Amino acid sequence: MEMKWTHFSIDADLPGKAWGTGGIGLGDFDGDGDLDVIVSRRETLTAYWFERKDDDTWIRHIIGSSEQLGGDALGGVAVDVDQDGWLDYVTNGIWFKNPGNLAENPDTPWEAHPFEGGGHDIIAADINGDGKMDIVCYDGKTLSWFDTSNGLFRTIICEGRDDHGGVAPCGVGDLAGNGYADIVLPGVWFENPGNGYGEWKRHEWPHRPIPNAAYGTCIRAWVVDINGDGVNDIVYTDCDTGYSHVYWAENLGGGERWIVHQLPDPPGHPDTGSFHSLAVADFNHDGVLEIFAAEQEDPDRGMMNGGKLPMKPLDLKERGVIWVNKGEKGLPRFEPIVIHEGRPGWHDAVIGDVNGNGSMDIVSKVWNASGPNYHVDYWRNDTLLK
């Protein structure tokens, strides 16, 4: 089935002209039944939410400001932190409480609350199995989870690592086969002791690091049963460096034995950029999972003076790509299809049914723009339902 996508601009000119856009939070923040968007900007120290009116019309509102939104604040996620039925926004060292009256007054300020988490990766997952989404944070050194049912009580899973990132956007899932949510980092995964509390046993999996990567070891990870054998695998991309690739690591049982499969690079330019966006879903309604990844819009080549790889090879126009599964059940065979090339490019992307038509759409933003303006974008999936 042919896939069709239509691009819409959520905001073509974000406040500020310097690098640094945190987020993304995707969810129904005003209770009107469709999905809205949140990002923050490093330069303005401010978080914004974008109220969806229709696919063409998004209204920017201020959530609040904080010094925590400066520096390298990057990770962000929408999750109901206080379990009051409204999605809040969690980002670097702070979470903003949804006031719950945005339908009547969309400009109501959101209360800001400090918390101990932050870093490159901030995601939501049910770690303790109570049916509530918790928060997982990874700053490249320390991996922690925060229990939303216990006042954001922090459990440190591991410390002393040296990655750039590795658990976002969905590196949580049952790898051991015992029903508990385990957590993936580059080359290792941590086995949930049962309810998130206690010792997380460390296991290895065969990640393939890129030598001289621009910002060191970094991946985007997604735990999912990609080959339909009833066992969760790891789909991952290299990121935050040029010459990245896309892989799936096949779990042969219990997370102890693995086979790594590299997907073919997309057509066009002979080299690849940083696949900082990753998502897995049935995008074309064929009953099997596809893999989406996109190269980031980022002109940063300064690290080459230190012998590191550039963020983006010269003359590369960043590509949004969906790898369609053309194989048979149990034997995936992925073929890349480019859905967009060039600006507007990508950095982080999240998926969801934005307009409620039953298809998975894509929302993206940039970190270091290659043009004069920073932007947030919506890619509507117009692939027809069966």
Coordinates of C-alpha atoms in Angstrom, one line a residue:
M1 CA 0.0 0.0 0.0
E2 CA 1.4 3.4 -1.0
M3 CA 1.9 5.8 1.9
K4 CA 0.9 9.4 1.6
W5 CA 2.0 12.2 4.0
T6 CA 1.1 15.9 4.1
H7 CA 3.3 18.5 6.0
F8 CA 1.8 21.2 8.2
S9 CA 3.6 23.9 10.1
I10 CA 2.7 24.0 13.8
D11 CA 5.0 27.0 14.3
A12 CA 7.4 28.2 11.5
D13 CA 9.2 30.8 13.6
L14 CA 9.6 29.8 17.2
P15 CA 10.8 32.5 19.7
G16 CA 14.6 32.9 19.7
K17 CA 17.2 32.5 17.1
A18 CA 19.8 30.3 18.9
W19 CA 20.1 26.5 19.2
G20 CA 18.2 24.6 21.8
T21 CA 14.6 23.3 21.6
G22 CA 13.4 20.9 24.3
G23 CA 10.4 18.6 24.3
I24 CA 8.3 17.2 22.7
G25 CA 5.2 16.7 24.8
L26 CA 2.3 15.3 22.7
G27 CA -1.2 14.9 24.2
D28 CA -4.7 16.3 24.7
F29 CA -3.8 19.1 27.2
D30 CA -7.2 21.0 26.9
G31 CA -9.5 18.0 26.8
D32 CA -11.0 18.7 23.4
G33 CA -10.3 15.2 21.9
D34 CA -7.3 16.0 19.6
L35 CA -3.6 16.2 20.3
D36 CA -1.7 19.3 21.2
V37 CA 2.0 19.9 21.4
I38 CA 4.6 21.3 23.8
V39 CA 8.2 22.4 23.4
S40 CA 10.6 24.6 25.3
R41 CA 13.2 27.1 24.1
R42 CA 16.6 27.4 25.6
E43 CA 17.1 31.0 24.6
T44 CA 13.8 32.3 26.1
L45 CA 13.9 29.9 29.1
T46 CA 10.2 29.3 28.3
A47 CA 7.9 26.3 27.6
Y48 CA 5.1 26.7 25.1
W49 CA 2.0 24.6 24.3
F50 CA 0.4 24.7 20.9
E51 CA -3.4 24.4 20.8
R52 CA -4.6 22.5 17.8
K53 CA -7.6 24.0 16.1
D54 CA -7.3 22.1 12.9
D55 CA -4.4 20.7 10.8
D56 CA -3.6 24.2 9.5
T57 CA -4.1 26.2 12.6
W58 CA -2.2 25.9 15.9
I59 CA -2.1 28.6 18.5
R60 CA 0.9 29.2 20.7
H61 CA 0.5 29.7 24.4
I62 CA 3.0 30.2 27.2
I63 CA 3.2 27.5 29.9
G64 CA 5.9 29.1 32.1
S65 CA 9.5 30.0 32.4
S66 CA 12.4 28.5 34.4
E67 CA 16.2 28.6 34.5
Q68 CA 16.0 24.9 34.1
L69 CA 15.0 25.3 30.5
G70 CA 18.4 26.8 29.7
G71 CA 21.7 25.1 29.2
D72 CA 21.4 21.8 27.4
A73 CA 17.8 21.0 28.4
L74 CA 16.6 18.6 25.8
G75 CA 14.4 15.7 27.1
G76 CA 10.6 16.2 27.7
V77 CA 7.5 14.2 27.9
A78 CA 3.7 14.5 28.6
V79 CA 2.6 12.5 31.6
D80 CA 0.1 12.8 34.3
V81 CA 2.5 13.4 37.2
D82 CA 0.0 14.0 40.0
Q83 CA -2.6 11.6 38.6
D84 CA -5.4 14.2 38.5
G85 CA -6.5 13.2 35.0
W86 CA -4.7 15.9 33.2
L87 CA -1.4 15.5 31.2
D88 CA 1.4 17.5 32.7
Y89 CA 4.8 18.3 31.1
V90 CA 8.1 17.0 32.5
T91 CA 11.4 18.3 31.3
N92 CA 14.9 19.1 32.7
G93 CA 14.7 19.3 36.5
I94 CA 11.2 20.6 36.5
W95 CA 7.6 19.6 35.7
F96 CA 4.7 21.9 34.8
K97 CA 1.3 21.1 36.2
N98 CA -1.6 21.3 33.8
P99 CA -4.1 23.7 35.3
G100 CA -7.0 21.7 34.0
N101 CA -8.9 24.7 32.6
L102 CA -7.2 25.2 29.3
A103 CA -10.4 24.8 27.3
E104 CA -11.8 27.9 29.0
N105 CA -8.6 29.8 29.5
P106 CA -5.7 28.5 27.3
D107 CA -3.3 31.1 28.7
T108 CA -3.5 30.0 32.3
P109 CA 0.0 29.7 33.7
W110 CA 1.1 26.2 34.6
E111 CA 2.6 25.7 38.1
A112 CA 6.3 24.8 38.0
H113 CA 7.6 22.1 40.4
P114 CA 11.3 21.0 40.7
F115 CA 12.3 17.4 40.6
E116 CA 15.6 15.5 40.6
G117 CA 15.5 14.2 37.0
G118 CA 16.5 15.5 33.7
G119 CA 19.0 15.0 30.9
H120 CA 19.1 14.0 27.2
D121 CA 16.4 11.4 27.6
I122 CA 13.1 11.8 29.6
I123 CA 10.3 9.3 28.9
A124 CA 7.1 7.9 30.4
A125 CA 6.6 4.2 31.2
D126 CA 4.9 2.0 33.7
I127 CA 7.9 0.7 35.7
N128 CA 6.1 -0.7 38.7
G129 CA 3.2 -2.3 37.0
D130 CA 0.5 -0.3 38.7
G131 CA -1.1 0.9 35.5
K132 CA 0.2 4.5 36.0
M133 CA 2.9 6.0 33.8
D134 CA 6.1 6.8 35.7
I135 CA 9.1 8.8 34.5
V136 CA 12.5 7.5 33.3
C137 CA 15.5 9.9 33.0
Y138 CA 18.9 9.4 31.6
D139 CA 21.6 12.1 31.4
G140 CA 24.4 9.9 29.9
K141 CA 25.8 9.1 33.4
T142 CA 22.9 8.1 35.6
L143 CA 19.7 6.2 34.8
S144 CA 16.8 6.7 37.2
W145 CA 13.1 6.2 37.4
F146 CA 10.5 8.3 39.4
D147 CA 7.4 6.8 40.8
T148 CA 4.4 9.0 40.1
S149 CA 2.3 6.9 42.6
N150 CA 4.8 7.7 45.4
G151 CA 5.6 11.4 45.2
L152 CA 8.1 11.0 42.4
F153 CA 10.3 8.9 44.7
R154 CA 13.6 8.3 42.8
T155 CA 15.3 5.0 42.2
I156 CA 18.8 5.0 40.7
I157 CA 19.2 2.1 38.4
C158 CA 22.8 2.7 37.4
E159 CA 25.5 5.3 37.7
G160 CA 28.9 6.1 36.2
R161 CA 28.2 5.5 32.5
D162 CA 29.6 7.7 29.7
D163 CA 26.9 7.9 27.0
H164 CA 25.3 10.9 25.3
G165 CA 21.9 9.2 25.6
G166 CA 20.2 5.9 25.0
V167 CA 16.7 5.1 26.5
A168 CA 14.5 7.5 24.5
P169 CA 12.0 7.4 22.9
C170 CA 10.8 3.9 24.0
G171 CA 13.6 1.9 25.4
V172 CA 11.4 0.2 28.0
G173 CA 9.7 -3.2 27.7
D174 CA 9.8 -6.8 28.8
L175 CA 13.0 -8.4 27.4
A176 CA 13.4 -11.1 30.0
G177 CA 10.0 -12.6 29.2
N178 CA 8.7 -12.3 32.8
G179 CA 6.1 -9.6 32.3
Y180 CA 8.1 -6.7 33.8
A181 CA 9.3 -3.5 32.1
D182 CA 13.1 -3.7 31.6
I183 CA 15.2 -0.7 30.4
V184 CA 17.7 -0.4 27.5
L185 CA 20.9 1.6 27.2
P186 CA 23.6 1.3 24.6
G187 CA 25.0 -2.2 24.9
V188 CA 23.3 -3.1 28.2
W189 CA 19.8 -3.7 29.5
F190 CA 18.6 -3.7 33.1
E191 CA 16.2 -6.3 34.3
N192 CA 13.3 -5.0 36.4
P193 CA 13.3 -6.8 39.8
G194 CA 9.5 -6.9 39.7
N195 CA 8.0 -3.6 40.8
G196 CA 10.9 -1.4 40.0
Y197 CA 12.4 -1.5 43.5
G198 CA 15.5 -3.5 44.4
E199 CA 18.5 -4.5 42.3
W200 CA 18.3 -4.2 38.6
K201 CA 20.4 -7.0 37.1
R202 CA 22.7 -5.9 34.3
H203 CA 22.7 -7.8 31.0
E204 CA 24.6 -7.1 27.7
W205 CA 23.3 -6.9 24.2
P206 CA 25.4 -6.4 21.0
H207 CA 25.2 -2.7 20.3
R208 CA 27.5 -1.5 17.5
P209 CA 29.1 1.8 18.5
I210 CA 30.4 4.3 15.9
P211 CA 34.1 5.2 16.3
N212 CA 34.8 8.9 16.8
A213 CA 31.1 9.7 17.0
A214 CA 30.4 13.5 17.1
Y215 CA 29.1 13.5 20.7
G216 CA 30.1 10.0 21.8
T217 CA 27.9 6.9 22.1
C218 CA 24.2 7.7 21.6
I219 CA 21.2 5.8 20.4
R220 CA 17.5 6.1 20.1
A221 CA 15.8 2.8 21.3
W222 CA 12.4 1.2 20.9
V223 CA 11.6 -2.1 22.6
V224 CA 9.0 -4.0 20.5
D225 CA 8.3 -7.4 19.0
I226 CA 9.4 -6.4 15.5
N227 CA 9.3 -9.9 13.9
G228 CA 6.0 -11.1 15.5
D229 CA 7.5 -14.1 17.3
G230 CA 6.0 -13.1 20.7
V231 CA 9.4 -11.9 22.1
N232 CA 10.4 -8.3 22.4
D233 CA 13.4 -7.1 20.4
I234 CA 15.3 -3.8 20.3
V235 CA 15.0 -1.4 17.3
Y236 CA 17.6 1.3 17.5
T237 CA 19.4 4.0 15.6
D238 CA 22.7 5.7 16.0
C239 CA 22.3 9.4 16.7
D240 CA 24.0 12.7 17.5
T241 CA 26.6 11.9 14.9
G242 CA 26.8 11.6 11.1
Y243 CA 27.1 8.2 9.4
S244 CA 24.4 6.7 11.6
H245 CA 22.4 3.6 10.7
V246 CA 19.2 1.8 11.7
Y247 CA 19.2 -1.7 13.3
W248 CA 17.0 -4.2 15.0
A249 CA 18.5 -6.6 17.5
E250 CA 16.6 -9.9 17.5
N251 CA 16.0 -11.3 21.0
L252 CA 16.4 -15.1 20.8
G253 CA 14.9 -15.5 24.2
G254 CA 15.3 -14.1 27.7
G255 CA 17.4 -11.2 26.5
E256 CA 20.5 -13.4 26.7
R257 CA 21.2 -14.2 23.0
W258 CA 20.9 -11.7 20.2
I259 CA 21.3 -11.3 16.4
V260 CA 21.8 -7.7 15.1
H261 CA 20.3 -6.9 11.7
Q262 CA 21.3 -3.6 10.0
L263 CA 18.6 -2.0 7.8
P264 CA 19.6 -0.7 4.4
D265 CA 20.4 3.0 4.3
P266 CA 17.9 5.2 2.5
P267 CA 18.4 6.0 -1.2
G268 CA 19.8 9.3 -2.4
H269 CA 23.0 10.7 -0.7
P270 CA 25.6 7.9 -0.3
D271 CA 26.2 8.9 3.4
T272 CA 23.8 9.3 6.3
G273 CA 23.3 11.9 9.0
S274 CA 22.1 11.6 12.6
F275 CA 19.0 9.4 13.0
H276 CA 17.9 11.2 16.1
S277 CA 14.2 10.5 15.5
L278 CA 12.8 7.0 15.8
A279 CA 9.3 5.4 16.0
V280 CA 7.8 2.0 15.4
A281 CA 4.1 1.6 14.4
D282 CA 1.9 0.2 11.7
F283 CA 1.9 3.4 9.6
N284 CA 0.3 1.9 6.4
H285 CA -2.4 -0.3 7.9
D286 CA -0.9 -3.5 6.5
G287 CA -1.0 -5.3 9.9
V288 CA 2.8 -5.4 10.5
L289 CA 5.1 -2.8 12.0
E290 CA 7.1 -0.3 10.1
I291 CA 10.2 1.7 11.4
F292 CA 10.4 5.4 11.0
A293 CA 13.7 7.3 11.5
A294 CA 14.8 10.7 10.3
E295 CA 18.1 12.6 10.0
Q296 CA 18.4 15.7 12.0
E297 CA 18.6 19.2 10.6
D298 CA 21.9 20.4 12.1
P299 CA 24.8 22.3 10.4
D300 CA 27.2 21.6 13.3
R301 CA 30.6 20.4 11.8
G302 CA 32.9 22.1 14.4
M303 CA 33.8 18.8 16.2
M304 CA 35.7 17.7 13.1
N305 CA 38.6 19.9 14.3
G306 CA 38.9 17.5 17.2
G307 CA 38.9 14.4 15.0
K308 CA 35.3 13.6 15.5
L309 CA 32.7 12.9 12.8
P310 CA 30.5 15.7 11.7
M311 CA 26.8 15.8 12.7
K312 CA 25.9 15.8 9.0
P313 CA 27.9 14.9 5.9
L314 CA 28.5 17.7 3.4
D315 CA 25.6 18.4 1.0
L316 CA 23.3 15.9 2.7
K317 CA 19.6 16.9 2.7
E318 CA 18.1 15.3 5.8
R319 CA 15.6 12.6 5.1
G320 CA 12.5 11.3 6.9
V321 CA 12.3 7.6 6.1
I322 CA 9.9 4.8 6.7
W323 CA 11.3 1.2 6.4
V324 CA 8.4 -0.9 5.2
N325 CA 8.4 -4.6 6.1
K326 CA 8.2 -6.5 2.8
G327 CA 9.0 -9.9 4.4
E328 CA 7.0 -12.8 5.6
K329 CA 5.8 -13.4 9.2
G330 CA 8.8 -14.0 11.4
L331 CA 11.2 -12.9 8.6
P332 CA 11.2 -9.2 8.3
R333 CA 12.7 -7.6 5.2
F334 CA 12.8 -3.8 5.4
E335 CA 12.8 -1.4 2.4
P336 CA 13.4 2.3 3.0
I337 CA 10.9 4.8 1.6
V338 CA 11.8 8.5 1.8
I339 CA 8.7 10.6 2.8
H340 CA 10.5 13.9 2.9
E341 CA 13.9 15.3 2.0
G342 CA 15.5 18.6 3.0
R343 CA 14.2 21.5 5.2
P344 CA 12.1 21.4 7.3
G345 CA 14.3 18.8 8.9
W346 CA 14.1 16.8 12.1
H347 CA 15.6 16.3 15.5
D348 CA 13.2 14.7 17.9
A349 CA 9.9 13.3 16.6
V350 CA 6.9 11.7 18.4
I351 CA 4.0 9.8 17.0
G352 CA 0.3 9.8 17.7
D353 CA -3.1 10.1 16.0
V354 CA -3.2 13.9 16.1
N355 CA -6.4 14.4 14.2
G356 CA -8.3 11.3 15.3
N357 CA -8.6 9.6 11.9
G358 CA -7.0 6.3 13.0
S359 CA -3.6 6.8 11.5
M360 CA -0.3 7.4 13.2
D361 CA 1.0 10.9 12.5
I362 CA 4.4 12.5 13.3
V363 CA 5.2 15.7 15.2
S364 CA 8.8 16.9 15.0
K365 CA 11.1 19.8 16.1
V366 CA 14.7 20.9 15.5
W367 CA 17.6 21.5 17.9
N368 CA 20.1 23.4 15.8
A369 CA 18.4 24.8 12.7
S370 CA 20.2 25.1 9.4
G371 CA 18.2 28.2 8.5
P372 CA 17.3 31.4 10.2
N373 CA 14.2 30.2 12.1
Y374 CA 13.4 27.3 14.5
H375 CA 10.2 25.3 13.8
V376 CA 7.8 22.7 15.0
D377 CA 6.2 20.5 12.3
Y378 CA 3.3 18.1 11.9
W379 CA 3.3 15.3 9.3
R380 CA -0.2 14.0 8.7
N381 CA -0.5 10.4 7.7
D382 CA -2.9 10.4 4.7
T383 CA -2.4 6.7 4.0
L384 CA -5.9 5.3 3.5
L385 CA -7.4 2.9 6.0
K386 CA -8.3 -0.5 4.7

